[in-house]
């Protein structure tokens, strides 16, 4: 089983990854958790570039794809093949959203990814209003980058909102982590 958590920054994805992993381990399953960008060489460059801003949108997109290809080959595929549950914090739906904001066509990004990236069985989109999300990530009203951040996150939200596949589940992330976790479990059962 292959499960992905998606959503804009501040929605609490990593908390939900951990809560779900614990719950499934208690049922006796082997669970592998991971995130994108990864801590590998490409992911590390991407995180650095987020701080220094030196990569072009195209270089950035290429690196996300390289990072994902390695992630699939080294971790995702082998884990799924031996029957483990894989739970990810972000996957190619984030590329559709965030690189969509950087000017690429989200549907074209999806088409490229589907050529090499296995489809998840379940994708949980954690949904949160923008004010709460910005508050949680520490962006305050009137701050220099507030408007820019708000605009990008709003566009990301719109890409996530447009996803409409059977494996997509939307969960209100404004509730307590425990309540969000309960909703996730109820979708899986
Ligand atoms: P995030 O999960 O927020 O990591 P951190 O724990 O370091 O805050 O992801 C880092 C950023 O990477 C986030 O703003 C979204 C972005 N991102 C993309 O732009 N494209 C992608 O394909 C992925 C997976 C992430």
Coordinates of N, CA, C and O and ligand atoms in Angstrom, one line a residue:
X1 N 0.8 -1.2 0.0 CA 0.0 0.0 0.0 C 0.9 1.3 0.0 O 1.8 1.4 0.7
X2 N 0.5 2.2 -0.8 CA 1.3 3.4 -1.1 C 0.4 4.6 -0.8 O -0.6 4.8 -1.4
X3 N 0.8 5.4 0.3 CA 0.0 6.5 0.8 C 0.8 7.8 0.8 O 1.9 7.8 1.2
X4 N 0.1 8.8 0.3 CA 0.8 10.2 0.2 C 0.0 11.2 1.0 O -1.2 11.2 0.9
X5 N 0.7 12.1 1.7 CA 0.1 13.3 2.3 C 0.5 14.5 1.5 O 1.7 14.7 1.2
X6 N -0.5 15.3 1.1 CA -0.2 16.6 0.4 C -0.9 17.7 1.0 O -1.8 17.5 1.8
X7 N -0.5 18.9 0.7 CA -1.2 20.1 1.2 C -0.2 21.2 1.2 O 1.0 21.0 1.1
X8 N -0.7 22.5 1.4 CA 0.2 23.6 1.4 C 1.0 23.5 2.7 O 0.7 22.8 3.6
X9 N 2.1 24.4 2.8 CA 2.9 24.4 4.0 C 2.0 24.8 5.2 O 1.1 25.6 5.1
X10 N 2.3 24.2 6.3 CA 1.6 24.5 7.5 C 0.4 23.7 7.8 O -0.3 23.9 8.8
X11 N 0.1 22.7 7.0 CA -1.1 21.9 7.2 C -0.9 20.7 8.1 O -1.8 20.0 8.4
X12 N 0.4 20.4 8.5 CA 0.6 19.4 9.5 C 0.8 18.0 8.9 O 0.5 17.0 9.5
X13 N 1.4 17.9 7.6 CA 1.6 16.7 7.0 C 2.5 15.7 7.7 O 2.2 14.5 7.9
X14 N 3.6 16.2 8.2 CA 4.6 15.3 8.8 C 4.0 14.7 10.1 O 4.3 13.5 10.4
X15 N 3.2 15.5 10.9 CA 2.6 14.9 12.1 C 1.7 13.8 11.7 O 1.6 12.7 12.3
X16 N 0.9 13.9 10.6 CA 0.0 12.9 10.1 C 0.7 11.7 9.6 O 0.2 10.5 9.8
X17 N 1.8 11.9 8.9 CA 2.6 10.7 8.5 C 3.0 9.9 9.7 O 2.9 8.7 9.7
X18 N 3.5 10.5 10.7 CA 3.9 9.8 11.9 C 2.8 9.1 12.6 O 2.9 8.0 13.1
X19 N 1.7 9.8 12.8 CA 0.5 9.2 13.5 C 0.0 8.0 12.7 O -0.3 6.9 13.3
X20 N 0.0 8.1 11.4 CA -0.5 6.9 10.6 C 0.5 5.8 10.6 O 0.1 4.6 10.8
X21 N 1.8 6.1 10.6 CA 2.8 5.1 10.6 C 2.7 4.3 11.9 O 2.7 3.1 11.9
X22 N 2.6 5.0 13.0 CA 2.5 4.4 14.3 C 1.2 3.4 14.4 O 1.3 2.3 14.9
X23 N 0.1 4.0 13.9 CA -1.1 3.2 13.9 C -1.0 1.9 13.1 O -1.4 0.8 13.5
X24 N -0.4 2.0 11.9 CA -0.3 0.8 11.1 C 0.8 -0.2 11.6 O 0.6 -1.4 11.5
X25 N 1.8 0.4 12.3 CA 2.8 -0.5 12.9 C 2.2 -1.3 14.1 O 2.5 -2.5 14.3
X26 N 1.3 -0.6 14.8 CA 0.6 -1.3 15.9 C -0.3 -2.5 15.4 O -0.6 -3.4 16.1
X27 N -0.7 -2.4 14.1 CA -1.4 -3.5 13.5 C -0.5 -4.5 13.0 O -0.9 -5.5 12.3
X28 N 0.8 -4.4 13.2 CA 1.8 -5.4 12.8 C 2.4 -5.2 11.4 O 3.0 -6.1 10.9
X29 N 2.1 -4.1 10.8 CA 2.6 -3.9 9.4 C 4.0 -3.3 9.4 O 4.3 -2.5 10.3
X30 N 4.7 -3.6 8.4 CA 6.0 -2.9 8.2 C 5.7 -1.6 7.4 O 5.0 -1.6 6.4
X31 N 6.1 -0.5 8.0 CA 5.9 0.8 7.4 C 7.2 1.6 7.2 O 8.0 1.6 8.0
X32 N 7.3 2.1 6.0 CA 8.4 3.0 5.6 C 7.9 4.4 5.4 O 7.0 4.6 4.6
X33 N 8.5 5.4 6.1 CA 8.0 6.8 5.9 C 9.2 7.5 5.2 O 10.3 7.2 5.5
X34 N 8.8 8.5 4.4 CA 9.8 9.3 3.8 C 9.2 10.6 3.3 O 8.0 10.8 3.6
X35 N 10.0 11.5 2.7 CA 9.5 12.8 2.3 C 10.2 13.2 1.0 O 11.3 12.8 0.7
X36 N 9.5 14.2 0.3 CA 10.1 14.8 -0.8 C 10.1 16.3 -0.7 O 9.1 16.8 -0.2
X37 N 11.1 17.1 -1.0 CA 12.4 16.6 -1.5 C 13.1 15.7 -0.4 O 12.9 15.9 0.8
X38 N 13.9 14.8 -0.9 CA 14.6 13.8 0.0 C 15.8 14.5 0.6 O 16.2 15.6 0.3
X39 N 16.5 13.7 1.4 CA 17.8 14.2 2.0 C 18.9 13.8 1.1 O 20.1 13.9 1.5
X40 N 18.6 13.2 -0.1 CA 19.7 12.8 -1.0 C 20.3 14.1 -1.7 O 19.9 15.2 -1.3
X41 N 21.3 13.9 -2.6 CA 22.0 15.0 -3.1 C 21.1 16.0 -3.9 O 21.3 17.2 -3.7
X42 N 20.2 15.6 -4.7 CA 19.3 16.5 -5.4 C 18.4 17.2 -4.4 O 18.2 18.5 -4.6
X43 N 17.8 16.5 -3.5 CA 16.9 17.1 -2.5 C 17.7 18.2 -1.7 O 17.1 19.2 -1.4
X44 N 18.9 17.8 -1.3 CA 19.7 18.8 -0.6 C 20.0 20.1 -1.4 O 19.8 21.2 -0.8
X45 N 20.3 19.9 -2.6 CA 20.5 21.1 -3.5 C 19.2 21.9 -3.6 O 19.3 23.2 -3.6
X46 N 18.1 21.3 -3.7 CA 16.8 22.0 -3.8 C 16.5 22.8 -2.5 O 16.1 23.9 -2.5
X47 N 16.8 22.2 -1.3 CA 16.6 22.9 -0.1 C 17.5 24.1 0.1 O 17.1 25.2 0.5
X48 N 18.8 23.9 -0.4 CA 19.7 25.0 -0.3 C 19.3 26.1 -1.2 O 19.3 27.3 -0.9
X49 N 18.8 25.7 -2.4 CA 18.4 26.8 -3.4 C 17.2 27.5 -2.9 O 17.0 28.7 -3.2
X50 N 16.3 26.9 -2.1 CA 15.2 27.6 -1.5 C 15.7 28.7 -0.6 O 15.0 29.7 -0.5
X51 N 16.8 28.5 0.0 CA 17.4 29.5 0.9 C 18.2 30.6 0.1 O 18.1 31.8 0.4
X52 N 18.9 30.1 -1.0 CA 19.7 31.1 -1.7 C 19.1 31.6 -3.0 O 19.5 32.6 -3.5
X53 N 18.1 30.8 -3.5 CA 17.4 31.3 -4.7 C 18.2 31.3 -5.9 O 17.9 32.2 -6.7
X54 N 19.1 30.4 -6.1 CA 20.0 30.5 -7.3 C 19.6 29.7 -8.5 O 20.1 29.8 -9.6
X55 N 18.6 28.7 -8.3 CA 18.3 27.9 -9.5 C 17.1 28.5 -10.3 O 16.2 29.2 -9.8
X56 N 17.2 28.3 -11.6 CA 16.1 28.7 -12.5 C 14.9 27.7 -12.2 O 15.1 26.6 -11.8
X57 N 13.7 28.2 -12.6 CA 12.5 27.3 -12.5 C 12.8 25.9 -13.2 O 12.4 24.9 -12.7
X58 N 13.4 26.0 -14.4 CA 13.6 24.7 -15.1 C 14.6 23.8 -14.4 O 14.4 22.6 -14.3
X59 N 15.7 24.4 -13.9 CA 16.7 23.6 -13.1 C 16.0 23.0 -11.9 O 16.2 21.8 -11.6
X60 N 15.2 23.8 -11.3 CA 14.5 23.3 -10.1 C 13.6 22.1 -10.4 O 13.6 21.1 -9.8
X61 N 12.8 22.3 -11.5 CA 11.9 21.2 -11.9 C 12.6 19.9 -12.2 O 12.3 18.8 -11.8
X62 N 13.8 20.1 -13.0 CA 14.6 18.9 -13.3 C 15.1 18.2 -12.1 O 15.1 17.0 -12.0
X63 N 15.5 19.0 -11.1 CA 16.0 18.4 -9.9 C 15.0 17.7 -9.1 O 15.2 16.6 -8.5
X64 N 13.7 18.2 -9.0 CA 12.7 17.5 -8.3 C 12.4 16.2 -9.0 O 12.2 15.2 -8.3
X65 N 12.5 16.2 -10.3 CA 12.3 14.9 -11.0 C 13.4 13.9 -10.8 O 13.2 12.7 -10.6
X66 N 14.7 14.4 -10.8 CA 15.8 13.5 -10.6 C 15.7 13.0 -9.1 O 16.0 11.8 -8.9
X67 N 15.4 13.8 -8.2 CA 15.3 13.4 -6.8 C 14.2 12.3 -6.7 O 14.4 11.3 -6.0
X68 N 13.1 12.6 -7.4 CA 12.0 11.6 -7.3 C 12.4 10.3 -7.9 O 12.1 9.2 -7.4
X69 N 13.1 10.3 -9.0 CA 13.5 9.0 -9.7 C 14.4 8.2 -8.8 O 14.2 7.0 -8.7
X70 N 15.3 8.9 -8.1 CA 16.2 8.2 -7.2 C 15.4 7.6 -6.0 O 15.6 6.5 -5.5
X71 N 14.5 8.4 -5.5 CA 13.6 8.0 -4.4 C 12.8 6.8 -4.7 O 12.8 5.8 -3.9
X72 N 12.3 6.8 -5.9 CA 11.5 5.6 -6.4 C 12.4 4.4 -6.5 O 12.1 3.3 -5.9
X73 N 13.5 4.5 -7.1 CA 14.4 3.4 -7.4 C 15.0 2.9 -6.1 O 15.1 1.6 -5.8
X74 N 15.4 3.8 -5.2 CA 16.2 3.4 -4.0 C 15.3 3.0 -2.8 O 15.7 2.1 -2.0
X75 N 14.1 3.6 -2.7 CA 13.3 3.4 -1.5 C 11.9 2.9 -1.8 O 11.4 1.9 -1.3
X76 N 11.2 3.7 -2.6 CA 9.7 3.4 -2.8 C 9.5 2.1 -3.4 O 8.7 1.3 -2.9
X77 N 10.1 1.8 -4.6 CA 9.8 0.5 -5.2 C 10.2 -0.7 -4.4 O 9.4 -1.6 -4.2
X78 N 11.5 -0.7 -3.9 CA 11.9 -1.9 -3.1 C 11.0 -2.1 -1.9 O 10.7 -3.3 -1.6
X79 N 10.6 -1.0 -1.3 CA 9.7 -1.2 -0.1 C 8.4 -1.8 -0.5 O 7.9 -2.7 0.2
X80 N 7.8 -1.2 -1.5 CA 6.5 -1.7 -2.0 C 6.6 -3.2 -2.4 O 5.7 -4.0 -2.1
X81 N 7.7 -3.5 -3.1 CA 7.8 -4.9 -3.6 C 7.9 -5.9 -2.5 O 7.5 -7.0 -2.6
X82 N 8.5 -5.5 -1.3 CA 8.6 -6.5 -0.3 C 7.4 -6.4 0.6 O 7.3 -7.1 1.7
X83 N 6.4 -5.7 0.3 CA 5.1 -5.7 1.0 C 4.9 -4.6 2.1 O 4.0 -4.7 2.8
X84 N 5.9 -3.7 2.2 CA 5.8 -2.7 3.2 C 4.8 -1.6 2.8 O 4.5 -1.5 1.6
X85 N 4.2 -1.0 3.8 CA 3.4 0.2 3.5 C 4.4 1.4 3.4 O 5.2 1.6 4.2
X86 N 4.2 2.2 2.3 CA 5.1 3.4 2.2 C 4.2 4.6 2.4 O 3.1 4.7 1.8
X87 N 4.6 5.5 3.3 CA 3.9 6.8 3.5 C 4.8 7.9 3.2 O 5.9 8.0 3.8
X88 N 4.4 8.8 2.3 CA 5.2 10.0 1.9 C 4.6 11.3 2.4 O 3.4 11.5 2.3
X89 N 5.5 12.2 2.8 CA 5.2 13.6 3.0 C 5.6 14.3 1.7 O 6.8 14.5 1.5
X90 N 4.6 14.5 0.8 CA 4.7 15.1 -0.5 C 5.2 14.1 -1.6 O 6.1 13.3 -1.3
X91 N 4.7 14.4 -2.8 CA 5.0 13.5 -4.0 C 4.7 14.4 -5.2 O 4.8 15.6 -5.1
X92 N 4.4 13.8 -6.4 CA 4.4 14.7 -7.6 C 3.2 15.7 -7.6 O 3.3 16.6 -8.4
X93 N 2.3 15.5 -6.7 CA 1.2 16.5 -6.7 C 1.7 17.8 -6.2 O 1.2 18.9 -6.6
X94 N 2.8 17.8 -5.4 CA 3.4 19.0 -4.9 C 4.2 19.7 -6.1 O 4.2 20.9 -6.2
X95 N 4.7 18.9 -7.0 CA 5.4 19.4 -8.2 C 4.3 20.1 -9.0 O 4.6 21.2 -9.6
X96 N 3.2 19.5 -9.2 CA 2.1 20.1 -10.0 C 1.8 21.5 -9.4 O 1.6 22.5 -10.1
X97 N 1.7 21.5 -8.0 CA 1.2 22.7 -7.4 C 2.3 23.8 -7.4 O 2.1 24.9 -7.9
X98 N 3.5 23.4 -6.8 CA 4.5 24.5 -6.6 C 5.2 24.9 -7.9 O 5.5 26.0 -8.1
X99 N 5.6 23.9 -8.7 CA 6.2 24.3 -10.0 C 5.1 24.8 -10.9 O 5.4 25.6 -11.9
X100 N 3.8 24.5 -10.7 CA 2.7 25.2 -11.4 C 2.8 26.7 -11.1 O 2.6 27.5 -12.0
X101 N 3.0 27.0 -9.9 CA 3.1 28.4 -9.5 C 4.3 29.1 -10.2 O 4.3 30.3 -10.5
X102 N 5.4 28.3 -10.4 CA 6.6 28.8 -11.1 C 6.4 28.9 -12.6 O 7.4 29.2 -13.3
X103 N 5.2 28.6 -13.1 CA 4.9 28.9 -14.5 C 4.7 27.6 -15.4 O 4.5 27.8 -16.6
X104 N 4.9 26.4 -14.8 CA 4.7 25.2 -15.6 C 3.2 24.8 -15.6 O 2.5 25.1 -14.7
X105 N 2.8 24.0 -16.6 CA 1.5 23.5 -16.6 C 1.3 22.3 -15.7 O 2.0 21.3 -16.0
X106 N 0.5 22.4 -14.7 CA 0.3 21.3 -13.8 C 0.0 20.0 -14.4 O 0.5 18.9 -14.0
X107 N -0.8 20.0 -15.5 CA -1.2 18.7 -16.1 C -0.1 18.1 -16.9 O 0.1 16.9 -17.0
X108 N 0.7 19.0 -17.5 CA 1.9 18.5 -18.2 C 2.9 17.9 -17.2 O 3.5 16.8 -17.5
X109 N 3.1 18.5 -16.0 CA 3.9 18.0 -15.0 C 3.4 16.6 -14.6 O 4.1 15.6 -14.4
X110 N 2.1 16.5 -14.4 CA 1.5 15.2 -14.0 C 1.8 14.1 -15.1 O 2.2 13.0 -14.8
X111 N 1.6 14.5 -16.4 CA 1.9 13.5 -17.5 C 3.3 13.0 -17.4 O 3.6 11.8 -17.5
X112 N 4.3 13.9 -17.2 CA 5.7 13.6 -17.2 C 5.9 12.6 -16.0 O 6.6 11.6 -16.1
X113 N 5.4 12.9 -14.9 CA 5.6 12.1 -13.7 C 5.0 10.7 -13.8 O 5.5 9.7 -13.4
X114 N 3.8 10.7 -14.4 CA 3.1 9.4 -14.5 C 3.9 8.4 -15.5 O 3.6 7.2 -15.4
X115 N 4.8 8.9 -16.2 CA 5.7 8.1 -17.0 C 6.7 7.3 -16.2 O 7.2 6.2 -16.6
X116 N 7.0 7.8 -15.0 CA 8.0 7.0 -14.2 C 7.6 6.8 -12.8 O 8.3 6.0 -12.1
X117 N 6.6 7.5 -12.3 CA 6.3 7.5 -10.9 C 5.0 6.6 -10.6 O 4.0 6.9 -11.2
X118 N 5.1 5.6 -9.8 CA 3.9 4.8 -9.5 C 2.8 5.6 -8.9 O 3.1 6.5 -8.1
X119 N 1.6 5.3 -9.2 CA 0.5 6.1 -8.6 C 0.2 5.6 -7.2 O 0.2 4.4 -6.9
X120 N -0.1 6.5 -6.2 CA -0.4 6.0 -4.9 C -1.8 5.4 -4.8 O -2.6 5.6 -5.7
X121 N -2.0 4.6 -3.8 CA -3.3 4.0 -3.5 C -4.2 5.0 -2.9 O -5.4 5.0 -3.1
X122 N -3.6 5.9 -2.0 CA -4.4 6.9 -1.3 C -3.6 8.2 -1.3 O -2.4 8.1 -0.9
X123 N -4.2 9.3 -1.6 CA -3.6 10.6 -1.4 C -4.5 11.4 -0.5 O -5.6 11.7 -0.8
X124 N -4.0 11.8 0.7 CA -4.7 12.7 1.6 C -4.3 14.1 1.4 O -3.1 14.5 1.5
X125 N -5.2 15.0 1.0 CA -4.9 16.4 0.8 C -5.4 17.1 2.1 O -6.6 17.1 2.4
X126 N -4.5 17.6 2.8 CA -4.8 18.3 4.1 C -5.2 19.8 3.7 O -4.4 20.5 3.1
X127 N -6.4 20.1 4.0 CA -6.9 21.5 3.6 C -7.0 22.4 4.8 O -7.5 22.0 5.9
X128 N -6.5 23.6 4.6 CA -6.5 24.6 5.7 C -6.7 26.0 5.0 O -6.2 26.3 4.0
X129 N -7.4 26.9 5.8 CA -7.5 28.2 5.2 C -6.2 28.9 5.3 O -5.3 28.6 6.1
X130 N -6.0 29.9 4.3 CA -4.7 30.5 4.1 C -4.2 31.3 5.4 O -3.0 31.2 5.7
X131 N -5.1 31.9 6.1 CA -4.7 32.7 7.3 C -4.1 31.8 8.3 O -3.0 32.1 8.9
X132 N -4.7 30.7 8.5 CA -4.2 29.7 9.6 C -2.9 29.1 9.1 O -2.0 29.0 9.9
X133 N -2.8 28.8 7.8 CA -1.6 28.2 7.3 C -0.4 29.2 7.4 O 0.7 28.9 7.9
X134 N -0.6 30.5 7.0 CA 0.4 31.5 7.1 C 0.8 31.7 8.6 O 2.0 31.9 8.9
X135 N -0.2 31.7 9.4 CA 0.1 31.8 10.9 C 0.9 30.7 11.4 O 1.9 30.9 12.1
X136 N 0.6 29.5 11.0 CA 1.3 28.3 11.5 C 2.8 28.3 11.0 O 3.7 27.8 11.6
X137 N 3.0 28.8 9.7 CA 4.4 28.9 9.3 C 5.1 30.1 9.6 O 6.2 30.4 9.2
X138 N 4.4 31.0 10.4 CA 5.1 32.1 11.0 C 5.2 33.3 10.1 O 6.1 34.2 10.3
X139 N 4.3 33.4 9.1 CA 4.3 34.6 8.2 C 3.2 35.5 8.7 O 2.1 35.2 8.8
X140 N 3.6 36.7 9.2 CA 2.7 37.6 9.8 C 2.2 38.6 8.8 O 2.8 39.0 7.9
X141 N 1.0 39.1 9.1 CA 0.4 40.2 8.3 C 1.3 41.4 8.2 O 2.0 41.8 9.2
X142 N 1.4 41.9 7.0 CA 2.2 43.1 6.8 C 3.7 42.8 6.6 O 4.5 43.7 6.3
X143 N 4.1 41.5 6.8 CA 5.6 41.2 6.6 C 5.9 41.4 5.1 O 5.0 41.2 4.3
X144 N 7.2 41.6 4.8 CA 7.6 41.9 3.5 C 7.1 40.8 2.5 O 6.5 41.1 1.4
X145 N 7.2 39.6 2.8 CA 6.9 38.5 1.8 C 5.5 38.0 2.1 O 5.1 36.9 1.5
X146 N 4.7 38.6 2.9 CA 3.4 38.1 3.2 C 2.5 37.9 2.0 O 1.9 36.9 1.7
X147 N 2.5 39.0 1.2 CA 1.6 39.0 0.0 C 2.0 37.9 -1.0 O 1.2 37.2 -1.5
X148 N 3.3 37.9 -1.2 CA 3.9 36.9 -2.2 C 3.5 35.5 -1.7 O 3.1 34.6 -2.5
X149 N 3.8 35.2 -0.5 CA 3.6 33.9 0.1 C 2.1 33.5 0.0 O 1.7 32.4 -0.3
X150 N 1.2 34.5 0.3 CA -0.2 34.3 0.3 C -0.6 33.9 -1.1 O -1.4 32.9 -1.3
X151 N -0.1 34.7 -2.1 CA -0.5 34.4 -3.5 C -0.1 33.1 -4.0 O -0.8 32.3 -4.6
X152 N 1.2 32.7 -3.6 CA 1.7 31.4 -4.1 C 0.9 30.2 -3.4 O 0.5 29.3 -4.1
X153 N 0.7 30.4 -2.1 CA 0.0 29.3 -1.4 C -1.5 29.1 -1.9 O -2.0 28.0 -2.1
X154 N -2.1 30.3 -2.3 CA -3.4 30.3 -2.8 C -3.4 29.5 -4.1 O -4.3 28.7 -4.4
X155 N -2.4 29.7 -5.0 CA -2.4 29.0 -6.3 C -2.1 27.5 -6.1 O -2.7 26.7 -6.8
X156 N -1.2 27.2 -5.1 CA -1.0 25.8 -4.8 C -2.3 25.1 -4.4 O -2.6 24.0 -4.8
X157 N -3.0 25.8 -3.5 CA -4.3 25.3 -3.0 C -5.2 25.0 -4.2 O -5.9 24.0 -4.2
X158 N -5.2 25.9 -5.1 CA -6.1 25.7 -6.3 C -5.7 24.5 -7.1 O -6.6 23.8 -7.6
X159 N -4.4 24.2 -7.2 CA -4.0 23.0 -8.0 C -4.5 21.8 -7.2 O -5.0 20.8 -7.8
X160 N -4.2 21.8 -5.9 CA -4.7 20.6 -5.1 C -6.2 20.5 -5.1 O -6.7 19.4 -5.2
X161 N -6.9 21.6 -5.1 CA -8.4 21.6 -5.1 C -8.9 21.0 -6.4 O -10.0 20.4 -6.5
X162 N -8.2 21.1 -7.5 CA -8.6 20.7 -8.8 C -8.4 19.2 -9.0 O -8.9 18.6 -10.0
X163 N -7.7 18.5 -8.1 CA -7.4 17.1 -8.3 C -8.7 16.3 -8.0 O -9.4 16.6 -7.1
X164 N -9.0 15.4 -8.9 CA -10.3 14.7 -8.8 C -10.2 13.2 -9.2 O -10.7 12.8 -10.2
X165 N -9.4 12.5 -8.5 CA -9.2 11.1 -8.8 C -9.8 10.2 -7.6 O -10.0 10.8 -6.5
X166 N -10.1 9.0 -7.9 CA -10.7 8.1 -6.9 C -9.8 8.0 -5.6 O -10.3 7.8 -4.5
X167 N -8.5 8.1 -5.8 CA -7.6 7.9 -4.7 C -7.3 9.2 -3.9 O -6.6 9.2 -2.9
X168 N -8.0 10.3 -4.3 CA -7.8 11.6 -3.5 C -8.8 11.7 -2.4 O -10.0 11.5 -2.6
X169 N -8.4 12.0 -1.2 CA -9.3 12.2 -0.1 C -8.9 13.6 0.5 O -7.7 13.8 0.8
X170 N -9.9 14.4 0.7 CA -9.7 15.7 1.4 C -10.0 15.7 2.8 O -11.1 15.2 3.2
X171 N -9.1 16.2 3.6 CA -9.3 16.2 5.1 C -9.1 17.6 5.6 O -8.2 18.3 5.3
X172 N -10.0 18.1 6.5 CA -10.0 19.4 7.1 C -8.8 19.4 8.1 O -8.9 18.7 9.1
X173 N -7.8 20.1 7.8 CA -6.6 20.2 8.7 C -6.7 21.2 9.8 O -5.7 21.4 10.5
X174 N -7.8 21.9 9.9 CA -8.0 22.9 10.9 C -8.4 22.3 12.3 O -8.5 23.0 13.3
X175 N -8.7 21.0 12.3 CA -9.0 20.3 13.5 C -7.8 19.9 14.2 O -6.7 20.0 13.8
X176 N -7.9 19.3 15.4 CA -6.8 18.8 16.2 C -6.1 17.7 15.4 O -6.7 17.0 14.6
X177 N -4.8 17.5 15.6 CA -4.1 16.4 14.9 C -4.8 15.0 15.1 O -4.9 14.2 14.2
X178 N -5.3 14.8 16.3 CA -6.0 13.5 16.6 C -7.2 13.4 15.7 O -7.5 12.3 15.2
X179 N -8.0 14.4 15.6 CA -9.2 14.4 14.8 C -8.9 14.2 13.3 O -9.5 13.4 12.6
X180 N -7.8 14.8 12.9 CA -7.4 14.7 11.5 C -7.0 13.2 11.3 O -7.4 12.6 10.3
X181 N -6.3 12.7 12.2 CA -5.8 11.3 12.1 C -7.0 10.3 12.1 O -7.0 9.4 11.3
X182 N -8.0 10.6 12.9 CA -9.3 9.8 12.9 C -9.9 9.8 11.5 O -10.4 8.7 11.0
X183 N -10.0 10.9 10.8 CA -10.5 11.0 9.5 C -9.7 10.2 8.5 O -10.3 9.6 7.6
X184 N -8.4 10.3 8.7 CA -7.5 9.6 7.7 C -7.8 8.1 7.9 O -8.0 7.3 6.9
X185 N -7.9 7.6 9.2 CA -8.1 6.2 9.4 C -9.4 5.7 8.8 O -9.6 4.6 8.3
X186 N -10.5 6.6 9.0 CA -11.8 6.2 8.5 C -11.8 6.1 7.0 O -12.5 5.2 6.4
X187 N -11.0 6.9 6.3 CA -10.9 6.7 4.8 C -10.2 5.4 4.4 O -10.5 4.8 3.4
X188 N -9.3 4.9 5.3 CA -8.5 3.8 4.9 C -9.3 2.5 5.3 O -9.0 1.4 4.7
X189 N -10.3 2.6 6.2 CA -10.9 1.3 6.7 C -12.1 0.9 5.8 O -12.6 1.7 5.0
Ligands
LIG1 P1 8.4 20.9 2.9 O1 7.7 19.6 3.0 O2 7.8 22.1 3.3 O3 9.8 20.7 3.7 P2 10.3 21.3 5.0 O4 10.0 20.2 6.0 O5 11.8 21.4 4.7 O6 9.7 22.6 5.3 O7 9.0 21.0 1.4 C1 9.9 21.9 1.1 C2 9.4 22.8 -0.1 O8 9.5 22.1 -1.3 C3 7.9 23.2 0.0 O9 7.8 24.6 0.0 C4 7.3 22.6 -1.2 C5 8.5 22.4 -2.2 N1 8.3 21.4 -3.2 C6 8.2 21.8 -4.5 O10 8.3 22.9 -4.9 N2 8.1 20.8 -5.5 C7 8.0 19.5 -5.2 O11 7.9 18.6 -6.1 C8 8.1 19.1 -3.8 C9 8.0 17.6 -3.4 C10 8.2 20.1 -2.8

